[in-house]
Short mmCIF file of C-alpha atoms and ligand atoms in Angstrom, two decimals:
data_model
loop_
_atom_site.label_atom_id
_atom_site.label_comp_id
_atom_site.label_asym_id
_atom_site.label_seq_id
_atom_site.Cartn_x
_atom_site.Cartn_y
_atom_site.Cartn_z
CA MET A 1 74.01 85.18 36.96
CA ASN A 2 72.08 85.07 32.97
CA ARG A 3 73.54 80.75 33.70
CA LEU A 4 71.67 80.95 36.99
CA LEU A 5 68.27 82.49 35.20
CA GLN A 6 68.75 80.21 32.61
CA LEU A 7 68.65 77.04 35.39
CA GLY A 8 65.58 78.35 37.13
CA LEU A 9 63.40 78.41 34.08
CA LEU A 10 64.31 75.38 33.34
CA LEU A 11 63.78 74.26 36.43
CA THR A 12 60.20 75.46 36.25
CA LEU A 13 59.67 73.73 33.23
CA VAL A 14 60.37 70.55 34.41
CA ALA A 15 58.48 71.54 37.68
CA THR A 16 55.03 72.12 35.44
CA VAL A 17 55.63 68.79 33.55
CA HIS A 18 56.57 66.36 35.87
CA ALA A 19 52.97 67.73 37.95
CA GLN A 20 51.48 67.94 34.25
CA VAL A 21 52.28 63.97 33.84
CA GLN A 22 52.59 63.17 37.89
CA HIS A 23 49.89 64.66 38.42
CA ASP A 24 46.78 65.46 36.35
CA PHE A 25 43.83 63.01 37.68
CA TRP A 26 40.33 62.73 36.44
CA PRO A 27 37.95 63.77 39.94
CA GLY A 28 36.31 61.04 41.55
CA ARG A 29 39.16 57.88 42.75
CA GLU A 30 38.74 59.07 46.57
CA ARG A 31 34.36 57.95 46.05
CA VAL A 32 35.86 54.21 44.44
CA ILE A 33 34.48 50.66 46.17
CA PRO A 34 35.13 47.47 44.76
CA HIS A 35 31.97 46.46 43.75
CA VAL A 36 29.20 46.74 41.75
CA SER A 37 26.75 49.21 44.41
CA GLY A 38 29.28 51.48 43.78
CA ASP A 39 28.27 52.66 40.64
CA GLU A 40 25.00 54.33 42.54
CA MET A 41 27.67 56.93 43.08
CA TRP A 42 28.44 57.84 39.47
CA SER A 43 25.47 56.77 37.48
CA GLY A 44 23.36 56.49 39.95
CA THR A 45 21.07 53.79 37.93
CA TYR A 46 22.58 50.85 39.51
CA LYS A 47 19.60 50.07 40.45
CA ASN A 48 17.42 49.15 37.66
CA TRP A 49 20.41 46.48 36.33
CA LYS A 50 21.62 44.86 39.31
CA ASP A 51 20.31 41.20 37.96
CA SER A 52 18.65 40.54 35.45
CA GLU A 53 14.88 40.97 36.99
CA ALA A 54 15.79 44.45 37.36
CA VAL A 55 16.95 44.19 34.07
CA LYS A 56 13.65 42.81 32.65
CA LYS A 57 12.25 45.84 34.33
CA SER A 58 13.85 48.31 33.25
CA MET A 59 12.94 47.32 30.06
CA ALA A 60 9.42 46.99 30.17
CA ALA A 61 9.80 50.38 31.48
CA GLY A 62 10.28 51.57 28.82
CA MET A 63 14.03 53.01 30.07
CA MET A 64 16.27 53.16 27.69
CA SER A 65 19.94 51.11 27.07
CA ARG A 66 21.55 53.89 28.47
CA ASP A 67 19.78 54.32 32.23
CA ILE A 68 20.43 50.02 32.25
CA ASN A 69 24.23 51.32 32.02
CA PHE A 70 24.15 49.17 28.98
CA LYS A 71 23.56 46.13 30.75
CA ASP A 72 20.72 44.78 28.55
CA PHE A 73 22.62 43.24 25.58
CA ARG A 74 25.11 40.94 28.46
CA TRP A 75 21.96 39.58 29.53
CA LEU A 76 19.21 39.28 26.34
CA GLU A 77 21.23 38.55 23.93
CA LYS A 78 23.36 35.72 24.27
CA SER A 79 22.31 33.51 21.49
CA PHE A 80 25.11 33.92 18.74
CA ASP A 81 28.57 33.86 17.47
CA GLY A 82 30.29 33.55 20.55
CA GLU A 83 28.66 30.15 20.89
CA LEU A 84 30.52 28.82 18.87
CA LYS A 85 33.96 30.67 20.12
CA VAL A 86 33.16 28.93 23.24
CA ASP A 87 32.53 25.10 21.34
CA MET A 88 36.59 26.13 19.61
CA GLY A 89 37.61 26.49 22.78
CA ARG A 90 36.17 23.71 24.45
CA GLU A 91 38.42 21.88 21.61
CA VAL A 92 41.32 23.39 22.22
CA PHE A 93 40.93 22.38 25.74
CA HIS A 94 40.32 18.60 24.80
CA ARG A 95 43.32 18.80 22.06
CA LYS A 96 45.91 16.71 22.37
CA SER A 97 50.20 17.83 22.36
CA SER A 98 52.78 16.75 21.59
CA ASN A 99 53.70 14.50 24.47
CA GLY A 100 49.62 13.04 24.76
CA ARG A 101 49.10 15.68 27.18
CA SER A 102 45.67 18.26 26.53
CA CYS A 103 44.83 21.04 29.07
CA ALA A 104 41.69 18.37 29.65
CA THR A 105 44.41 15.61 30.82
CA CYS A 106 45.07 17.52 34.23
CA HIS A 107 41.62 20.34 34.61
CA GLY A 108 39.34 17.43 34.46
CA GLU A 109 37.06 16.34 31.07
CA ASN A 110 34.61 19.05 30.72
CA GLY A 111 36.87 21.36 32.82
CA GLU A 112 34.69 20.58 35.74
CA LYS A 113 38.07 21.56 38.53
CA LEU A 114 38.45 24.80 36.92
CA LYS A 115 34.22 25.92 37.21
CA GLY A 116 34.01 29.08 38.60
CA TRP A 117 37.98 29.69 37.99
CA TYR A 118 37.76 32.34 36.38
CA ALA A 119 35.08 34.32 38.20
CA THR A 120 37.96 34.91 41.42
CA GLN A 121 40.44 36.58 38.70
CA PRO A 122 42.87 38.13 38.35
CA ARG A 123 44.01 36.85 41.32
CA PHE A 124 48.25 36.55 42.62
CA SER A 125 49.98 33.47 41.67
CA ALA A 126 52.63 32.06 44.11
CA LYS A 127 54.58 30.64 40.93
CA ALA A 128 54.51 34.47 39.66
CA ASN A 129 54.96 35.74 42.29
CA ARG A 130 52.67 37.81 41.15
CA VAL A 131 49.24 38.88 40.01
CA ILE A 132 48.17 37.53 36.80
CA VAL A 133 45.25 37.44 34.71
CA ALA A 134 43.38 34.10 32.88
CA ALA A 135 45.43 34.48 29.88
CA THR A 136 48.57 34.68 31.63
CA GLN A 137 47.79 31.33 32.75
CA ILE A 138 46.81 29.41 30.38
CA SER A 139 49.98 30.84 28.42
CA ILE A 140 52.31 28.93 32.10
CA CYS A 141 49.93 26.16 30.96
CA ALA A 142 50.43 25.44 28.08
CA LYS A 143 54.64 26.38 27.67
CA GLU A 144 55.10 23.54 30.81
CA HIS A 145 52.76 21.23 30.60
CA LEU A 146 52.15 21.35 27.18
CA SER A 147 55.35 22.68 24.75
CA GLU A 148 52.95 24.78 22.69
CA ASP A 149 54.28 28.23 23.29
CA TRP A 150 50.52 30.80 23.46
CA PRO A 151 50.92 34.03 24.74
CA GLU A 152 48.39 36.10 25.61
CA ASN A 153 46.54 37.93 22.66
CA THR A 154 47.08 35.15 19.87
CA ARG A 155 45.01 33.36 18.82
CA ASN A 156 44.69 29.65 20.66
CA ASN A 157 44.95 31.92 24.19
CA SER A 158 42.13 33.56 23.33
CA LEU A 159 40.00 30.47 22.55
CA LEU A 160 40.96 29.16 26.13
CA ASP A 161 40.37 32.46 27.73
CA MET A 162 36.61 32.44 26.43
CA TYR A 163 36.57 28.66 27.89
CA LEU A 164 37.06 29.02 30.99
CA ALA A 165 35.64 32.22 31.42
CA TYR A 166 32.21 30.87 29.65
CA LEU A 167 33.14 27.54 32.97
CA SER A 168 31.53 30.31 35.00
CA ASP A 169 28.78 31.56 33.74
CA GLY A 170 25.46 32.59 35.60
CA ARG A 171 29.32 33.37 38.89
CA ASP A 172 29.22 36.16 40.77
CA VAL A 173 32.72 37.84 40.83
CA ASP A 174 34.39 37.70 43.66
CA ILE A 175 38.28 39.37 44.31
CA ASP A 176 39.73 40.04 47.28
CA VAL A 177 41.58 43.41 47.04
CA THR A 178 41.83 44.51 50.78
CA SER A 179 45.39 43.27 51.42
CA GLY A 180 48.61 42.76 49.90
CA PRO A 181 49.55 42.04 46.23
CA MET A 182 45.57 42.75 44.45
CA LYS A 183 44.87 45.82 47.05
CA GLU A 184 48.08 46.81 45.72
CA ALA A 185 47.03 46.27 41.74
CA TYR A 186 43.93 47.47 42.59
CA GLU A 187 44.98 50.68 44.09
CA LYS A 188 47.51 50.78 41.04
CA GLY A 189 44.30 50.11 38.45
CA ARG A 190 42.60 52.68 40.00
CA ASP A 191 44.81 55.30 39.96
CA LEU A 192 45.86 53.89 35.60
CA PHE A 193 41.91 54.78 35.22
CA PHE A 194 41.89 58.14 36.70
CA LYS A 195 45.38 59.16 35.25
CA ARG A 196 45.25 62.03 32.16
CA THR A 197 47.64 60.56 29.32
CA GLY A 198 48.17 60.82 26.32
CA HIS A 199 47.99 63.08 23.49
CA PHE A 200 44.18 63.96 23.59
CA HIS A 201 45.06 64.11 27.19
CA PHE A 202 42.01 61.50 28.36
CA ALA A 203 41.90 59.21 31.48
CA CYS A 204 40.55 56.23 31.02
CA ALA A 205 37.34 57.59 32.92
CA SER A 206 37.54 61.41 30.98
CA CYS A 207 34.06 58.53 28.73
CA HIS A 208 34.13 55.66 31.23
CA THR A 209 32.64 58.41 33.96
CA GLY A 210 30.48 61.06 34.84
CA VAL A 211 27.88 62.48 31.38
CA THR A 212 29.61 60.65 28.37
CA THR A 213 27.58 57.76 30.56
CA GLN A 214 24.11 59.24 30.28
CA SER A 215 24.79 59.65 25.98
CA TYR A 216 25.94 58.32 22.48
CA LEU A 217 29.78 58.70 21.41
CA ARG A 218 29.33 59.09 17.10
CA GLY A 219 27.21 56.56 18.67
CA GLN A 220 29.17 54.45 20.54
CA ARG A 221 28.02 53.79 23.97
CA PRO A 222 30.81 54.44 26.91
CA SER A 223 29.00 52.66 29.83
CA THR A 224 30.20 53.70 33.07
CA PHE A 225 33.40 51.17 35.08
CA PHE A 226 30.65 49.01 37.04
CA GLY A 227 30.05 45.03 36.42
CA ASP A 228 31.73 45.27 32.41
CA ALA A 229 34.09 43.40 33.74
CA ALA A 230 31.25 40.11 34.56
CA HIS A 231 30.37 39.73 30.94
CA TYR A 232 34.55 39.90 29.37
CA PRO A 233 36.05 37.82 27.35
CA ILE A 234 33.36 38.79 24.24
CA TYR A 235 32.80 38.40 20.91
CA HIS A 236 33.67 41.04 18.95
CA PHE A 237 33.24 40.68 15.83
CA PRO A 238 34.19 42.32 13.06
CA TYR A 239 36.33 44.61 14.93
CA ARG A 240 39.72 44.22 14.57
CA LEU A 241 43.31 46.05 15.98
CA PRO A 242 46.41 45.51 13.71
CA GLY A 243 47.74 41.91 13.52
CA ASP A 244 44.88 40.00 15.43
CA ASP A 245 44.32 36.71 15.65
CA VAL A 246 43.05 36.05 18.46
CA GLU A 247 38.67 34.70 17.17
CA ASP A 248 37.32 38.60 17.31
CA ILE A 249 38.05 37.40 21.26
CA PHE A 250 37.77 40.73 23.23
CA THR A 251 39.82 39.71 26.41
CA LEU A 252 39.36 42.30 29.13
CA GLN A 253 43.57 42.67 28.15
CA HIS A 254 42.32 43.87 24.83
CA GLN A 255 39.77 45.74 25.45
CA ILE A 256 41.61 47.29 28.00
CA LYS A 257 44.02 48.12 24.70
CA SER A 258 41.69 48.74 21.72
CA CYS A 259 40.77 51.12 24.44
CA GLN A 260 44.15 52.88 24.50
CA MET A 261 44.82 53.51 20.94
CA LEU A 262 41.01 54.19 20.54
CA SER A 263 41.50 57.38 22.57
CA ARG A 264 45.39 58.03 21.40
CA MET A 265 47.31 56.86 24.23
CA LEU A 266 50.04 54.44 24.41
CA PRO A 267 48.41 51.16 24.68
CA GLY A 268 49.97 48.65 27.07
CA VAL A 269 51.60 44.53 26.43
CA GLU A 270 48.73 41.91 27.60
CA GLY A 271 49.36 40.66 29.98
CA SER A 272 52.59 43.01 31.53
CA ARG A 273 51.98 44.49 34.76
CA THR A 274 50.33 48.09 33.76
CA LEU A 275 47.02 45.79 32.32
CA THR A 276 46.41 43.45 35.16
CA ALA A 277 45.91 46.13 37.91
CA ILE A 278 43.62 47.99 35.65
CA GLU A 279 42.16 44.31 35.03
CA VAL A 280 42.12 44.12 38.69
CA PHE A 281 40.30 46.89 39.10
CA LEU A 282 37.94 46.46 37.33
CA LYS A 283 37.09 43.07 37.16
CA ALA A 284 37.07 44.13 41.39
CA SER A 285 34.58 47.17 40.24
CA ALA A 286 31.89 44.05 39.27
CA ASN A 287 31.88 42.68 42.88
CA GLY A 288 28.99 41.18 43.85
CA TYR A 289 28.09 40.24 39.97
CA LYS A 290 26.51 37.96 37.94
CA MET A 291 28.68 37.01 35.38
CA SER A 292 28.04 36.62 31.41
CA ILE A 293 29.56 34.57 29.13
CA PRO A 294 29.86 34.40 26.50
CA THR A 295 28.06 38.04 25.37
CA GLN A 296 28.81 40.24 22.72
CA GLU A 297 30.12 43.98 21.83
CA TYR A 298 27.08 45.30 22.24
CA ASN A 299 27.54 48.49 19.30
CA MET A 300 27.54 45.31 16.42
CA SER A 301 23.29 45.58 17.89
CA THR A 302 21.45 47.82 16.63
CA GLY A 303 18.01 47.50 18.31
CA TYR A 304 19.03 49.41 20.41
CA LEU A 305 19.12 52.72 18.06
CA LEU A 306 15.55 51.33 17.32
CA ARG A 307 14.88 51.04 21.15
CA ASP A 308 15.92 54.74 22.49
CA GLY A 309 14.29 55.80 19.11
CA LEU A 310 17.29 56.89 17.57
C1 LIG B 401 50.54 18.18 32.91
C2 LIG B 401 49.40 18.32 33.92
C3 LIG B 401 48.65 20.05 33.56
C4 LIG B 401 49.27 20.38 32.45
C5 LIG B 401 48.14 19.69 30.58
C6 LIG B 401 47.52 21.81 32.35
N1 LIG B 401 47.42 22.49 33.79
FE1 LIG B 401 46.66 24.09 34.20
N2 LIG B 401 48.25 24.01 36.53
C7 LIG B 401 49.23 22.23 36.14
C8 LIG B 401 49.42 22.78 37.89
C9 LIG B 401 49.22 21.54 38.02
C10 LIG B 401 48.52 23.87 38.39
C11 LIG B 401 48.45 24.35 39.26
C12 LIG B 401 50.23 25.54 39.73
C13 LIG B 401 49.77 26.29 38.63
O1 LIG B 401 49.27 27.20 39.11
O2 LIG B 401 50.35 26.19 37.71
C14 LIG B 401 47.54 24.09 37.33
C15 LIG B 401 46.82 25.12 36.75
C16 LIG B 401 45.67 25.95 36.19
C17 LIG B 401 45.07 27.29 36.34
C18 LIG B 401 45.36 27.74 37.94
C19 LIG B 401 43.79 27.29 38.23
C20 LIG B 401 44.04 27.23 39.76
O3 LIG B 401 43.22 26.84 40.21
O4 LIG B 401 44.50 28.42 40.56
C21 LIG B 401 44.57 27.10 35.20
C22 LIG B 401 43.94 28.04 35.03
C23 LIG B 401 44.43 26.52 34.67
N3 LIG B 401 45.70 25.79 35.12
C24 LIG B 401 44.70 26.09 32.98
C25 LIG B 401 45.24 25.10 32.05
C26 LIG B 401 44.95 25.20 31.04
C27 LIG B 401 44.40 26.30 29.73
C28 LIG B 401 46.04 24.09 30.43
C29 LIG B 401 46.12 24.09 28.78
C30 LIG B 401 46.17 24.84 27.48
C31 LIG B 401 46.39 23.45 31.63
N4 LIG B 401 46.01 24.31 32.42
C32 LIG B 401 47.69 22.00 31.10
C33 LIG B 401 48.60 21.20 35.67
C34 LIG B 401 48.44 21.40 34.98
C1 LIG B 402 37.76 58.55 24.19
C2 LIG B 402 36.74 57.70 25.42
C3 LIG B 402 37.07 56.34 25.92
C4 LIG B 402 37.90 56.73 26.73
C5 LIG B 402 39.15 57.23 27.10
C6 LIG B 402 37.93 54.90 26.63
N1 LIG B 402 37.29 54.55 26.91
FE1 LIG B 402 36.39 52.61 26.69
N2 LIG B 402 35.18 52.99 25.48
C7 LIG B 402 34.10 53.52 25.16
C8 LIG B 402 33.12 53.45 24.03
C9 LIG B 402 32.63 54.18 23.83
C10 LIG B 402 33.37 51.45 24.51
C11 LIG B 402 32.45 51.20 23.57
C12 LIG B 402 32.22 50.98 22.85
C13 LIG B 402 32.88 49.92 22.00
O1 LIG B 402 33.82 49.34 22.70
O2 LIG B 402 33.07 50.71 20.93
C14 LIG B 402 34.20 51.44 25.15
C15 LIG B 402 33.89 50.79 26.24
C16 LIG B 402 34.46 49.63 27.60
C17 LIG B 402 34.92 48.94 27.79
C18 LIG B 402 34.05 47.44 27.94
C19 LIG B 402 32.75 48.51 28.28
C20 LIG B 402 31.76 46.56 28.42
O3 LIG B 402 30.34 46.34 28.91
O4 LIG B 402 31.38 46.27 27.10
C21 LIG B 402 35.68 49.08 29.11
C22 LIG B 402 36.22 47.64 29.85
C23 LIG B 402 36.37 49.70 29.40
N3 LIG B 402 35.62 50.71 27.53
C24 LIG B 402 37.83 49.88 28.81
C25 LIG B 402 38.15 51.56 29.35
C26 LIG B 402 39.95 51.32 29.76
C27 LIG B 402 40.56 50.36 30.70
C28 LIG B 402 40.37 52.84 29.31
C29 LIG B 402 41.46 53.35 29.85
C30 LIG B 402 42.94 52.77 29.07
C31 LIG B 402 39.29 53.22 28.43
N4 LIG B 402 38.26 52.50 28.62
C32 LIG B 402 38.96 54.31 27.86
C33 LIG B 402 34.92 54.93 25.16
C34 LIG B 402 36.32 55.33 25.83
#
């Protein structure tokens, strides 16, 4: 009898923990659509930042950065050190490896064959037989064609990531998540984004939806998850994660990991299926929004404090 009671208690405990771990989502998953205009149902600020004209008008009308979902920094502060990283990336693109080849050998002197490509990433790769991010494609080509070991989250990989993204500057983000492996990745990414986890029991959505996107969090400003992926990778001087050697470039993979660490979640591995799925979700949430590369981390700009009267 005693044993049965113990077993019963144990099962109840397991069931409770299971319910907490498996089913504790931040509310709102069902309201998400894979397009930047989906923001209308969340912050309702989309009309203020839907293109650069709208951003300019909003600023002229004296709106605060948070009412523009912090997109003012993405459009209006483009001439800065990020340009230097594009130049460095271009240099790596042309650098000859021991077999006499460079990326440019196969993809065009100015990368012309890859223009617009980044705006369509991540995508399903038949070769890798899974959905991959740009950094993974770079790593595959570097290894196969140049015998270089440039995995995700290393210096040359991140520089190339910045350069390839720059080749899509001004293009509309356009990834199709309506069927197949991309749909699966999108739904997985969405669920991970809304799932509470980690030491603080936060979900990504805890900070990137709702009231926290209308205010300042210890001087930092989380935006809603719509549109931001169109501006990645970014230049993020001088903020580094432990062990970083990525020229202060934050690819979207790196940003996701950074937020996981910041909010005491278990940080994922860049290029892994899990972080790739989150990237698919974020990029699809920027569908229809123009890429703006290179841009910088907005906390590096102090102009907003003055502008917003803080
Ligand atoms: C010897 C030729 C060769 C070299 C050198 C090469 N690639 Fe590739 N690359 C390919 C081929 C072939 C594919 C298509 C097959 C695949 O996905 O791997 C490809 C695919 C790509 C794609 C995806 C394009 C698409 O349309 O989907 C990107 C991006 C890319 N390479 C970047 C690079 C970068 C960056 C480098 C330098 C590190 C590089 N490649 C070096 C041959 C090359
Ligand atoms: C505790 C609050 C918090 C949580 C939880 C959180 N973030 Fe963030 N996030 C922020 C803040 C604050 C910023 C902006 C400031 C910064 O980067 O320092 C940010 C920035 C971002 C950006 C960049 C936005 C831009 O325009 O540059 C992305 C993308 C992002 N987070 C994704 C995520 C993902 C994915 C998760 C879940 C793994 C997550 N965040 C969890 C607070 C959070």
